[in-house]
């Protein structure tokens, strides 16, 4: 049972917009800790996708964006492309657990 | 280029010990915390602990405290994750990753992962 809750799967057609949610509590996201996002292709390591207040590492397209609201964070992908098919993980910090925490991951399928 | 390179896949029997490694390059190794993350088959990511190579200060996740040991050899810019007695449930991919400085930390970059298989 992950501390942060993500939907197991989402899907969308090419060109569409998809949103992946990451729900926490008042000891992590709700306590104003940032939500960070990682992209992971099968058989490879996670890669940083979004960090801090909606910042993207060099090379990440601006089709990817992140936002927070209350105790939840969201990853939004616009103009969906076949190459976006991957697993997406959210991460934050929990002050009660004194731990870095992850969501269970969401598998994105491009139809 | 900042890079973390991990040791290769391991196949072990229950009760055996194991130490896997993570070599950092392209940055000042002693200035950044290194974290370890477990990914069990078909599952999400779990933070295990972090170590500061500058002074070997460590913090463990409550879920992994007493189950694993983190260490570093800063002379060869390498961090280690160690088990004294493996269990079948330790079968997973283990990643090391550099923790960003300051607060609201994220992990970047990540090592390529080490597959650990524990089976009799």
CSV table of C-alpha atoms in Angstrom, one decimal:
chain,number,residue,atom,x,y,z
A,1,UNK,CA,0.0,0.0,0.0
A,2,UNK,CA,1.7,3.2,-1.2
A,3,UNK,CA,1.5,6.4,0.8
A,4,UNK,CA,0.6,8.3,-2.4
A,5,UNK,CA,-2.3,7.0,-4.5
A,6,UNK,CA,-2.3,6.8,-8.3
A,7,UNK,CA,-4.7,5.2,-10.7
A,8,UNK,CA,-3.3,1.9,-11.9
A,9,UNK,CA,-3.9,2.8,-15.5
A,10,UNK,CA,-5.0,5.6,-17.8
A,11,UNK,CA,-5.3,5.6,-21.6
A,12,UNK,CA,-5.8,8.1,-24.4
A,13,UNK,CA,-5.7,8.4,-28.1
A,14,UNK,CA,-2.9,10.2,-30.0
A,15,UNK,CA,-3.3,13.9,-29.7
A,16,UNK,CA,-5.5,13.8,-26.7
A,17,UNK,CA,-4.9,15.2,-23.2
A,18,UNK,CA,-4.5,12.8,-20.2
A,19,UNK,CA,-4.2,13.6,-16.5
A,20,UNK,CA,-2.6,11.3,-13.9
A,21,UNK,CA,-3.6,12.0,-10.3
A,22,UNK,CA,-1.4,11.5,-7.2
A,23,UNK,CA,-3.4,11.8,-4.0
A,24,UNK,CA,-1.6,12.2,-0.6
A,25,UNK,CA,-2.5,13.6,2.8
A,26,UNK,CA,-1.9,16.5,5.1
A,27,UNK,CA,1.5,15.1,6.1
A,28,UNK,CA,3.0,15.1,2.6
A,29,UNK,CA,1.5,16.9,-0.4
A,30,UNK,CA,-1.1,18.7,1.8
A,31,UNK,CA,1.8,20.0,3.9
A,32,UNK,CA,3.1,21.8,0.9
A,33,UNK,CA,5.8,19.4,-0.1
A,34,UNK,CA,6.3,19.3,-3.9
A,35,UNK,CA,5.2,16.4,-6.1
A,36,UNK,CA,7.8,15.2,-8.5
A,37,UNK,CA,7.1,12.9,-11.5
A,38,UNK,CA,9.2,10.1,-13.1
A,39,UNK,CA,8.7,8.3,-16.4
A,40,UNK,CA,9.7,4.6,-16.7
A,41,UNK,CA,9.8,2.5,-19.8
A,42,UNK,CA,9.7,-1.3,-19.5
A,43,UNK,CA,13.1,-2.7,-18.5
A,44,UNK,CA,14.6,0.7,-17.8
A,45,UNK,CA,15.2,2.9,-14.7
A,46,UNK,CA,12.9,5.7,-13.8
A,47,UNK,CA,13.8,9.1,-15.3
A,48,UNK,CA,13.0,12.5,-13.8
A,49,UNK,CA,10.1,14.1,-15.7
A,50,UNK,CA,8.8,17.0,-13.6
A,51,UNK,CA,10.3,18.4,-10.4
A,52,UNK,CA,9.6,21.3,-8.0
A,53,UNK,CA,6.9,23.7,-9.0
A,54,UNK,CA,6.3,22.3,-12.5
A,55,UNK,CA,9.9,22.4,-13.8
A,56,UNK,CA,11.1,20.1,-16.6
A,57,UNK,CA,14.7,18.8,-17.0
A,58,UNK,CA,16.4,19.6,-20.2
A,59,UNK,CA,15.0,17.6,-23.1
A,60,UNK,CA,11.5,17.0,-21.6
A,61,UNK,CA,8.9,18.4,-24.0
A,62,UNK,CA,6.5,21.1,-22.7
A,63,UNK,CA,3.7,18.7,-23.4
A,64,UNK,CA,4.3,17.5,-19.9
A,65,UNK,CA,3.3,19.6,-16.9
A,66,UNK,CA,2.6,19.2,-13.2
A,67,UNK,CA,0.4,20.9,-10.7
A,68,UNK,CA,-0.7,20.6,-7.1
A,69,UNK,CA,-4.1,21.3,-5.4
A,70,UNK,CA,-4.6,20.7,-1.7
A,71,UNK,CA,-3.3,17.2,-0.9
A,72,UNK,CA,-3.1,16.1,-4.5
A,73,UNK,CA,-0.8,16.5,-7.5
A,74,UNK,CA,-1.5,15.9,-11.2
A,75,UNK,CA,0.6,15.2,-14.2
A,76,UNK,CA,-0.9,16.5,-17.5
A,77,UNK,CA,0.2,15.3,-20.9
A,78,UNK,CA,-1.1,17.2,-23.9
A,79,UNK,CA,-0.8,16.1,-27.5
A,80,UNK,CA,-0.4,12.5,-26.5
A,81,UNK,CA,2.1,10.6,-28.6
A,82,UNK,CA,2.8,6.8,-29.0
A,83,UNK,CA,6.2,7.3,-27.4
A,84,UNK,CA,4.6,8.5,-24.2
A,85,UNK,CA,3.4,5.0,-23.4
A,86,UNK,CA,5.2,4.2,-20.1
A,87,UNK,CA,4.7,4.0,-16.4
A,88,UNK,CA,4.5,7.2,-14.4
A,89,UNK,CA,5.4,7.6,-10.7
A,90,UNK,CA,4.8,10.5,-8.4
A,91,UNK,CA,7.0,11.2,-5.4
A,92,UNK,CA,7.0,13.6,-2.4
A,93,UNK,CA,8.2,13.8,1.2
A,94,UNK,CA,6.1,12.8,4.2
A,95,UNK,CA,6.9,14.7,7.4
A,96,UNK,CA,5.1,12.2,9.7
A,97,UNK,CA,6.9,9.2,8.3
A,98,UNK,CA,10.1,11.2,7.8
A,99,UNK,CA,10.4,9.4,4.5
A,100,UNK,CA,10.5,10.1,0.8
A,101,UNK,CA,7.3,8.5,-0.5
A,102,UNK,CA,6.1,7.3,-3.9
A,103,UNK,CA,2.8,6.5,-5.6
A,104,UNK,CA,2.1,3.0,-6.8
A,105,UNK,CA,2.7,4.0,-10.4
A,106,UNK,CA,0.3,4.5,-13.4
A,107,UNK,CA,0.6,2.7,-16.7
A,108,UNK,CA,-0.3,5.0,-19.6
A,109,UNK,CA,-1.5,3.3,-22.7
A,110,UNK,CA,-1.7,5.2,-26.0
A,111,UNK,CA,-4.6,3.7,-28.0
B,1,UNK,CA,27.8,14.0,-17.4
B,2,UNK,CA,26.5,13.0,-14.0
B,3,UNK,CA,26.2,9.3,-13.9
B,4,UNK,CA,25.5,6.4,-11.5
B,5,UNK,CA,26.5,3.0,-12.6
B,6,UNK,CA,25.4,-0.1,-10.7
B,7,UNK,CA,26.8,-3.6,-10.4
B,8,UNK,CA,25.3,-6.4,-12.3
B,9,UNK,CA,22.5,-8.8,-11.7
B,10,UNK,CA,22.8,-11.3,-8.8
B,11,UNK,CA,21.2,-14.7,-8.2
B,12,UNK,CA,21.4,-15.8,-4.6
B,13,UNK,CA,19.9,-18.5,-2.2
B,14,UNK,CA,17.9,-17.6,0.9
B,15,UNK,CA,20.2,-16.9,3.9
B,16,UNK,CA,23.1,-15.8,1.7
B,17,UNK,CA,24.7,-12.3,2.0
B,18,UNK,CA,25.0,-9.8,-0.7
B,19,UNK,CA,26.5,-6.3,-1.4
B,20,UNK,CA,25.6,-4.4,-4.5
B,21,UNK,CA,27.3,-1.2,-5.6
B,22,UNK,CA,26.6,2.2,-7.2
B,23,UNK,CA,29.5,4.2,-8.6
B,24,UNK,CA,29.1,7.9,-9.1
B,25,UNK,CA,30.9,10.1,-11.6
B,26,UNK,CA,30.7,13.5,-13.2
B,27,UNK,CA,30.1,15.4,-9.9
B,28,UNK,CA,31.5,15.9,-6.4
B,29,UNK,CA,30.4,12.5,-4.9
B,30,UNK,CA,30.8,13.6,-1.3
B,31,UNK,CA,28.4,16.6,-1.7
B,32,UNK,CA,25.2,14.8,-2.5
B,33,UNK,CA,23.1,12.2,-0.7
B,34,UNK,CA,22.6,8.9,-2.5
B,35,UNK,CA,19.2,7.1,-2.1
B,36,UNK,CA,18.3,3.5,-2.7
B,37,UNK,CA,14.9,2.5,-4.1
B,38,UNK,CA,13.3,-1.0,-4.4
B,39,UNK,CA,11.0,-2.1,-7.2
B,40,UNK,CA,9.4,-5.5,-6.7
B,41,UNK,CA,8.1,-7.3,-9.7
B,42,UNK,CA,5.2,-5.5,-11.3
B,43,UNK,CA,5.1,-3.0,-8.4
B,44,UNK,CA,5.8,0.6,-7.6
B,45,UNK,CA,8.9,2.3,-6.2
B,46,UNK,CA,9.8,2.2,-2.5
B,47,UNK,CA,12.3,4.4,-0.8
B,48,UNK,CA,14.7,2.4,1.4
B,49,UNK,CA,17.2,4.8,2.7
B,50,UNK,CA,19.8,7.5,2.0
B,51,UNK,CA,23.5,8.0,2.8
B,52,UNK,CA,25.7,11.1,2.7
B,53,UNK,CA,29.1,10.1,1.2
B,54,UNK,CA,30.8,13.0,2.9
B,55,UNK,CA,30.5,11.6,6.4
B,56,UNK,CA,28.5,8.3,5.9
B,57,UNK,CA,25.5,9.7,7.7
B,58,UNK,CA,22.5,7.5,7.0
B,59,UNK,CA,18.7,7.6,7.3
B,60,UNK,CA,16.6,4.4,6.8
B,61,UNK,CA,13.0,4.1,5.9
B,62,UNK,CA,11.2,2.5,8.9
B,63,UNK,CA,10.2,-0.3,6.5
B,64,UNK,CA,13.8,-1.2,5.8
B,65,UNK,CA,15.6,-0.3,9.1
B,66,UNK,CA,17.5,-3.4,10.3
B,67,UNK,CA,16.9,-5.3,7.1
B,68,UNK,CA,19.7,-3.7,5.0
B,69,UNK,CA,22.9,-1.7,5.5
B,70,UNK,CA,24.0,1.3,3.5
B,71,UNK,CA,27.7,2.2,3.2
B,72,UNK,CA,30.1,4.2,1.0
B,73,UNK,CA,33.7,4.1,0.0
B,74,UNK,CA,34.4,7.7,-1.0
B,75,UNK,CA,37.9,7.0,-2.2
B,76,UNK,CA,36.3,5.1,-5.2
B,77,UNK,CA,33.1,7.2,-5.3
B,78,UNK,CA,30.9,4.1,-4.7
B,79,UNK,CA,27.9,3.5,-2.5
B,80,UNK,CA,26.7,0.1,-1.4
B,81,UNK,CA,23.5,-1.7,-0.3
B,82,UNK,CA,24.1,-4.8,1.7
B,83,UNK,CA,22.0,-7.7,3.1
B,84,UNK,CA,23.4,-10.2,5.7
B,85,UNK,CA,20.7,-12.8,5.1
B,86,UNK,CA,18.6,-12.7,2.0
B,87,UNK,CA,15.0,-13.8,1.8
B,88,UNK,CA,12.9,-14.7,-1.2
B,89,UNK,CA,10.9,-11.6,-0.7
B,90,UNK,CA,14.1,-9.5,-1.4
B,91,UNK,CA,13.7,-10.4,-5.1
B,92,UNK,CA,13.4,-7.1,-6.8
B,93,UNK,CA,15.3,-4.5,-8.8
B,94,UNK,CA,17.2,-2.0,-6.7
B,95,UNK,CA,18.1,1.4,-7.9
B,96,UNK,CA,20.4,4.0,-6.6
B,97,UNK,CA,19.7,7.7,-7.3
B,98,UNK,CA,21.2,11.0,-6.3
B,99,UNK,CA,19.0,13.2,-4.1
B,100,UNK,CA,18.7,16.8,-5.0
B,101,UNK,CA,20.1,19.3,-2.5
B,102,UNK,CA,18.0,21.5,-0.2
B,103,UNK,CA,14.4,20.7,0.6
B,104,UNK,CA,11.5,19.3,-1.4
B,105,UNK,CA,14.0,16.8,-2.8
B,106,UNK,CA,13.7,14.7,-5.9
B,107,UNK,CA,15.9,11.9,-7.2
B,108,UNK,CA,18.1,12.5,-10.3
B,109,UNK,CA,19.9,10.8,-12.0
B,110,UNK,CA,19.2,7.1,-11.4
B,111,UNK,CA,21.4,4.2,-11.8
B,112,UNK,CA,20.4,1.5,-14.3
B,113,UNK,CA,19.2,-0.8,-11.6
B,114,UNK,CA,20.5,-4.1,-10.2
B,115,UNK,CA,18.2,-7.2,-10.4
B,116,UNK,CA,18.5,-9.3,-7.3
B,117,UNK,CA,16.9,-12.8,-7.5
B,118,UNK,CA,16.7,-14.9,-4.3
B,119,UNK,CA,15.6,-18.5,-4.9
B,120,UNK,CA,16.4,-21.9,-3.5
